[in-house]
Amino acid sequence: MAIFFDAILAAATTAELIAGLYEKALPALTFALSKHVADTNPLFDAPSVRLCRIALLELDDLNAFGEQAVAALLDDKA
């Protein structure tokens, strides 16, 4: 994972940095949290399920903003 984020941080342009964050990193985090909520028994591990659900609400907003940022910075050629 460190190599993955190092590659994002080493992006040559702002557009590449934004694309790495909003098209790769945040969707992967959203998927992982959603999978944890789906796979975990909410009675057994209620605290982590609750935190994941709250985080997913925030990630929905971040992903929506990211879609707009990527659309504004990247064209079809990029």
Coordinates of N, CA, C and O in Angstrom, one line a residue:
M1 N 0.8 -1.2 0.0 CA 0.0 0.0 0.0 C 0.9 1.2 0.0 O 0.5 2.3 -0.6
A2 N 2.0 1.2 0.7 CA 2.9 2.3 0.7 C 3.4 2.7 -0.7 O 3.5 3.9 -1.1
I3 N 3.7 1.7 -1.5 CA 4.1 1.9 -2.9 C 3.0 2.6 -3.7 O 3.2 3.5 -4.5
F4 N 1.8 2.1 -3.5 CA 0.6 2.7 -4.2 C 0.5 4.2 -3.9 O 0.4 5.0 -4.8
F5 N 0.6 4.6 -2.6 CA 0.4 6.0 -2.2 C 1.7 6.8 -2.6 O 1.5 8.0 -2.9
D6 N 2.8 6.2 -2.6 CA 4.0 6.8 -3.1 C 3.9 7.2 -4.6 O 4.3 8.3 -5.0
A7 N 3.3 6.3 -5.3 CA 3.1 6.5 -6.8 C 2.1 7.7 -7.0 O 2.3 8.5 -7.8
I8 N 1.1 7.8 -6.1 CA 0.1 8.9 -6.3 C 0.8 10.2 -5.9 O 0.7 11.2 -6.6
L9 N 1.6 10.2 -4.8 CA 2.3 11.4 -4.4 C 3.3 11.8 -5.4 O 3.7 13.0 -5.4
A10 N 3.9 10.9 -6.1 CA 4.9 11.3 -7.1 C 4.3 11.7 -8.5 O 5.1 11.8 -9.4
A11 N 3.0 11.9 -8.5 CA 2.4 12.3 -9.8 C 3.0 13.6 -10.3 O 3.4 14.5 -9.6
A12 N 3.2 13.6 -11.6 CA 3.9 14.7 -12.2 C 3.1 16.0 -12.3 O 3.6 17.1 -12.3
T13 N 1.8 15.8 -12.4 CA 0.9 17.0 -12.5 C -0.2 16.9 -11.4 O -0.5 15.8 -10.9
T14 N -0.9 18.0 -11.2 CA -2.0 18.1 -10.3 C -3.1 17.2 -10.8 O -3.8 16.5 -10.0
A15 N -3.3 17.1 -12.1 CA -4.4 16.3 -12.7 C -4.2 14.8 -12.4 O -5.1 14.1 -12.1
E16 N -2.9 14.4 -12.5 CA -2.6 13.0 -12.2 C -2.8 12.7 -10.7 O -3.2 11.6 -10.4
L17 N -2.4 13.6 -9.9 CA -2.6 13.5 -8.4 C -4.1 13.3 -8.1 O -4.5 12.4 -7.4
I18 N -4.9 14.2 -8.7 CA -6.3 14.2 -8.4 C -6.9 12.9 -9.0 O -7.8 12.3 -8.3
A19 N -6.5 12.5 -10.1 CA -7.0 11.2 -10.7 C -6.6 10.0 -9.8 O -7.4 9.1 -9.6
G20 N -5.4 10.0 -9.3 CA -5.0 8.9 -8.5 C -5.8 8.8 -7.2 O -6.2 7.7 -6.8
L21 N -6.0 10.0 -6.6 CA -6.8 10.0 -5.4 C -8.2 9.7 -5.6 O -8.8 8.8 -4.9
Y22 N -8.9 10.4 -6.5 CA -10.3 10.3 -6.6 C -10.8 9.1 -7.6 O -11.9 8.8 -7.5
E23 N -9.9 8.6 -8.4 CA -10.3 7.5 -9.3 C -9.8 6.1 -8.8 O -10.3 5.1 -9.2
K24 N -8.8 6.2 -7.9 CA -8.2 4.9 -7.4 C -8.3 4.7 -5.9 O -8.9 3.8 -5.4
A25 N -7.7 5.7 -5.2 CA -7.6 5.5 -3.7 C -9.0 5.5 -3.0 O -9.3 4.6 -2.2
L26 N -9.7 6.6 -3.2 CA -11.0 6.7 -2.5 C -12.0 5.6 -2.9 O -12.7 5.1 -2.1
P27 N -12.1 5.2 -4.2 CA -13.0 4.1 -4.5 C -12.6 2.8 -3.9 O -13.4 2.0 -3.4
A28 N -11.3 2.6 -3.8 CA -10.8 1.4 -3.1 C -11.2 1.4 -1.6 O -11.6 0.4 -1.0
L29 N -11.0 2.5 -1.0 CA -11.4 2.7 0.4 C -12.9 2.5 0.6 O -13.3 1.8 1.6
T30 N -13.7 3.1 -0.2 CA -15.1 2.9 -0.2 C -15.5 1.5 -0.3 O -16.4 1.0 0.4
F31 N -14.9 0.8 -1.3 CA -15.2 -0.7 -1.5 C -14.8 -1.5 -0.2 O -15.6 -2.3 0.2
A32 N -13.6 -1.2 0.3 CA -13.2 -2.0 1.5 C -14.1 -1.7 2.7 O -14.5 -2.7 3.4
L33 N -14.5 -0.5 3.0 CA -15.4 -0.2 4.1 C -16.8 -0.9 3.8 O -17.4 -1.4 4.8
S34 N -17.3 -0.8 2.6 CA -18.6 -1.4 2.3 C -18.5 -2.9 2.5 O -19.5 -3.5 3.0
K35 N -17.4 -3.5 2.1 CA -17.2 -5.0 2.2 C -17.2 -5.3 3.7 O -17.8 -6.3 4.1
H36 N -16.5 -4.5 4.5 CA -16.5 -4.8 5.9 C -17.8 -4.8 6.6 O -18.2 -5.6 7.4
V37 N -18.6 -3.7 6.2 CA -20.0 -3.6 6.7 C -20.8 -4.8 6.3 O -21.6 -5.4 7.1
A38 N -20.7 -5.2 5.1 CA -21.5 -6.4 4.6 C -21.1 -7.7 5.2 O -21.9 -8.6 5.4
D39 N -19.8 -7.9 5.5 CA -19.3 -9.1 6.0 C -19.3 -9.3 7.5 O -19.2 -10.4 8.0
T40 N -19.4 -8.2 8.2 CA -19.4 -8.2 9.7 C -20.7 -8.3 10.3 O -21.7 -7.7 9.8
N41 N -20.8 -9.1 11.3 CA -22.1 -9.2 12.1 C -22.3 -7.9 12.9 O -21.5 -7.6 13.7
P42 N -23.4 -7.2 12.6 CA -23.6 -5.9 13.3 C -23.8 -6.0 14.8 O -23.6 -5.1 15.5
L43 N -24.3 -7.2 15.2 CA -24.5 -7.4 16.6 C -23.2 -7.6 17.3 O -23.0 -7.2 18.5
F44 N -22.3 -8.3 16.7 CA -21.0 -8.7 17.3 C -20.0 -7.5 17.3 O -19.3 -7.3 18.2
D45 N -20.0 -6.8 16.2 CA -19.0 -5.7 16.0 C -19.7 -4.4 15.7 O -19.4 -3.7 14.7
A46 N -20.7 -4.0 16.5 CA -21.4 -2.8 16.2 C -20.6 -1.6 16.2 O -20.8 -0.7 15.3
P47 N -19.6 -1.4 17.0 CA -18.8 -0.1 16.9 C -18.1 0.1 15.6 O -18.1 1.2 15.0
S48 N -17.5 -1.0 15.1 CA -16.8 -0.8 13.8 C -17.8 -0.6 12.6 O -17.5 0.2 11.7
V49 N -18.9 -1.3 12.7 CA -19.9 -1.1 11.6 C -20.4 0.3 11.7 O -20.6 0.9 10.6
R50 N -20.7 0.8 12.9 CA -21.2 2.2 13.0 C -20.1 3.2 12.4 O -20.5 4.1 11.7
L51 N -18.9 3.0 12.8 CA -17.8 3.9 12.3 C -17.7 3.8 10.8 O -17.5 4.8 10.1
C52 N -17.8 2.6 10.2 CA -17.7 2.4 8.8 C -18.8 3.1 8.1 O -18.6 3.7 7.0
R53 N -20.0 3.0 8.6 CA -21.2 3.6 8.0 C -21.1 5.2 8.0 O -21.4 5.8 7.0
I54 N -20.6 5.7 9.1 CA -20.3 7.2 9.1 C -19.3 7.6 8.1 O -19.4 8.5 7.4
A55 N -18.2 6.8 8.1 CA -17.1 7.1 7.1 C -17.6 7.0 5.7 O -17.2 7.8 4.8
L56 N -18.5 6.0 5.4 CA -19.0 5.9 4.1 C -19.9 7.1 3.7 O -19.9 7.5 2.5
L57 N -20.6 7.7 4.6 CA -21.3 8.9 4.3 C -20.4 10.0 3.9 O -20.7 10.7 2.9
E58 N -19.3 10.2 4.6 CA -18.3 11.2 4.2 C -17.6 10.8 2.9 O -17.4 11.7 2.0
L59 N -17.4 9.6 2.7 CA -16.7 9.2 1.4 C -17.6 9.4 0.2 O -17.2 9.7 -0.9
D60 N -18.9 9.2 0.4 CA -19.9 9.5 -0.7 C -19.7 11.0 -1.1 O -19.7 11.3 -2.3
D61 N -19.6 11.9 -0.2 CA -19.4 13.3 -0.5 C -18.1 13.5 -1.2 O -18.0 14.3 -2.2
L62 N -17.0 12.9 -0.7 CA -15.7 13.0 -1.3 C -15.7 12.5 -2.7 O -15.1 13.1 -3.6
N63 N -16.3 11.3 -2.9 CA -16.4 10.7 -4.3 C -17.1 11.6 -5.2 O -16.8 11.7 -6.4
A64 N -18.2 12.2 -4.8 CA -19.0 13.1 -5.7 C -18.2 14.3 -6.0 O -18.1 14.7 -7.2
F65 N -17.4 14.9 -5.1 CA -16.6 16.0 -5.4 C -15.4 15.6 -6.3 O -15.1 16.3 -7.3
G66 N -14.9 14.4 -6.1 CA -13.8 13.9 -6.9 C -14.2 13.7 -8.3 O -13.4 14.0 -9.3
E67 N -15.4 13.2 -8.6 CA -15.9 13.1 -10.0 C -15.9 14.5 -10.7 O -15.6 14.6 -11.8
Q68 N -16.4 15.5 -10.0 CA -16.4 16.8 -10.5 C -15.0 17.3 -10.8 O -14.7 18.0 -11.8
A69 N -14.1 17.1 -9.8 CA -12.7 17.6 -10.0 C -12.0 16.9 -11.1 O -11.3 17.6 -11.9
V70 N -12.2 15.6 -11.2 CA -11.6 14.9 -12.3 C -12.1 15.3 -13.7 O -11.4 15.5 -14.6
A71 N -13.4 15.5 -13.7 CA -14.1 16.0 -15.0 C -13.6 17.4 -15.4 O -13.4 17.6 -16.6
A72 N -13.3 18.2 -14.4 CA -12.8 19.6 -14.7 C -11.4 19.6 -15.1 O -11.0 20.4 -15.9
L73 N -10.6 18.7 -14.6 CA -9.1 18.7 -14.8 C -8.7 17.8 -16.0 O -7.6 18.1 -16.6
L74 N -9.4 16.8 -16.3 CA -9.0 15.8 -17.3 C -9.9 15.8 -18.5 O -11.1 15.9 -18.3
D75 N -9.3 15.7 -19.6 CA -10.1 15.6 -20.8 C -9.9 14.2 -21.4 O -9.2 13.4 -20.8
D76 N -10.5 13.9 -22.5 CA -10.5 12.5 -23.0 C -9.0 12.1 -23.4 O -8.7 11.0 -23.3
K77 N -8.2 13.1 -23.8 CA -6.8 12.8 -24.2 C -6.0 12.4 -23.0 O -5.1 11.6 -23.1
A78 N -6.3 13.0 -21.8 CA -5.5 12.7 -20.6 C -5.8 11.3 -20.1 O -5.0 10.7 -19.5

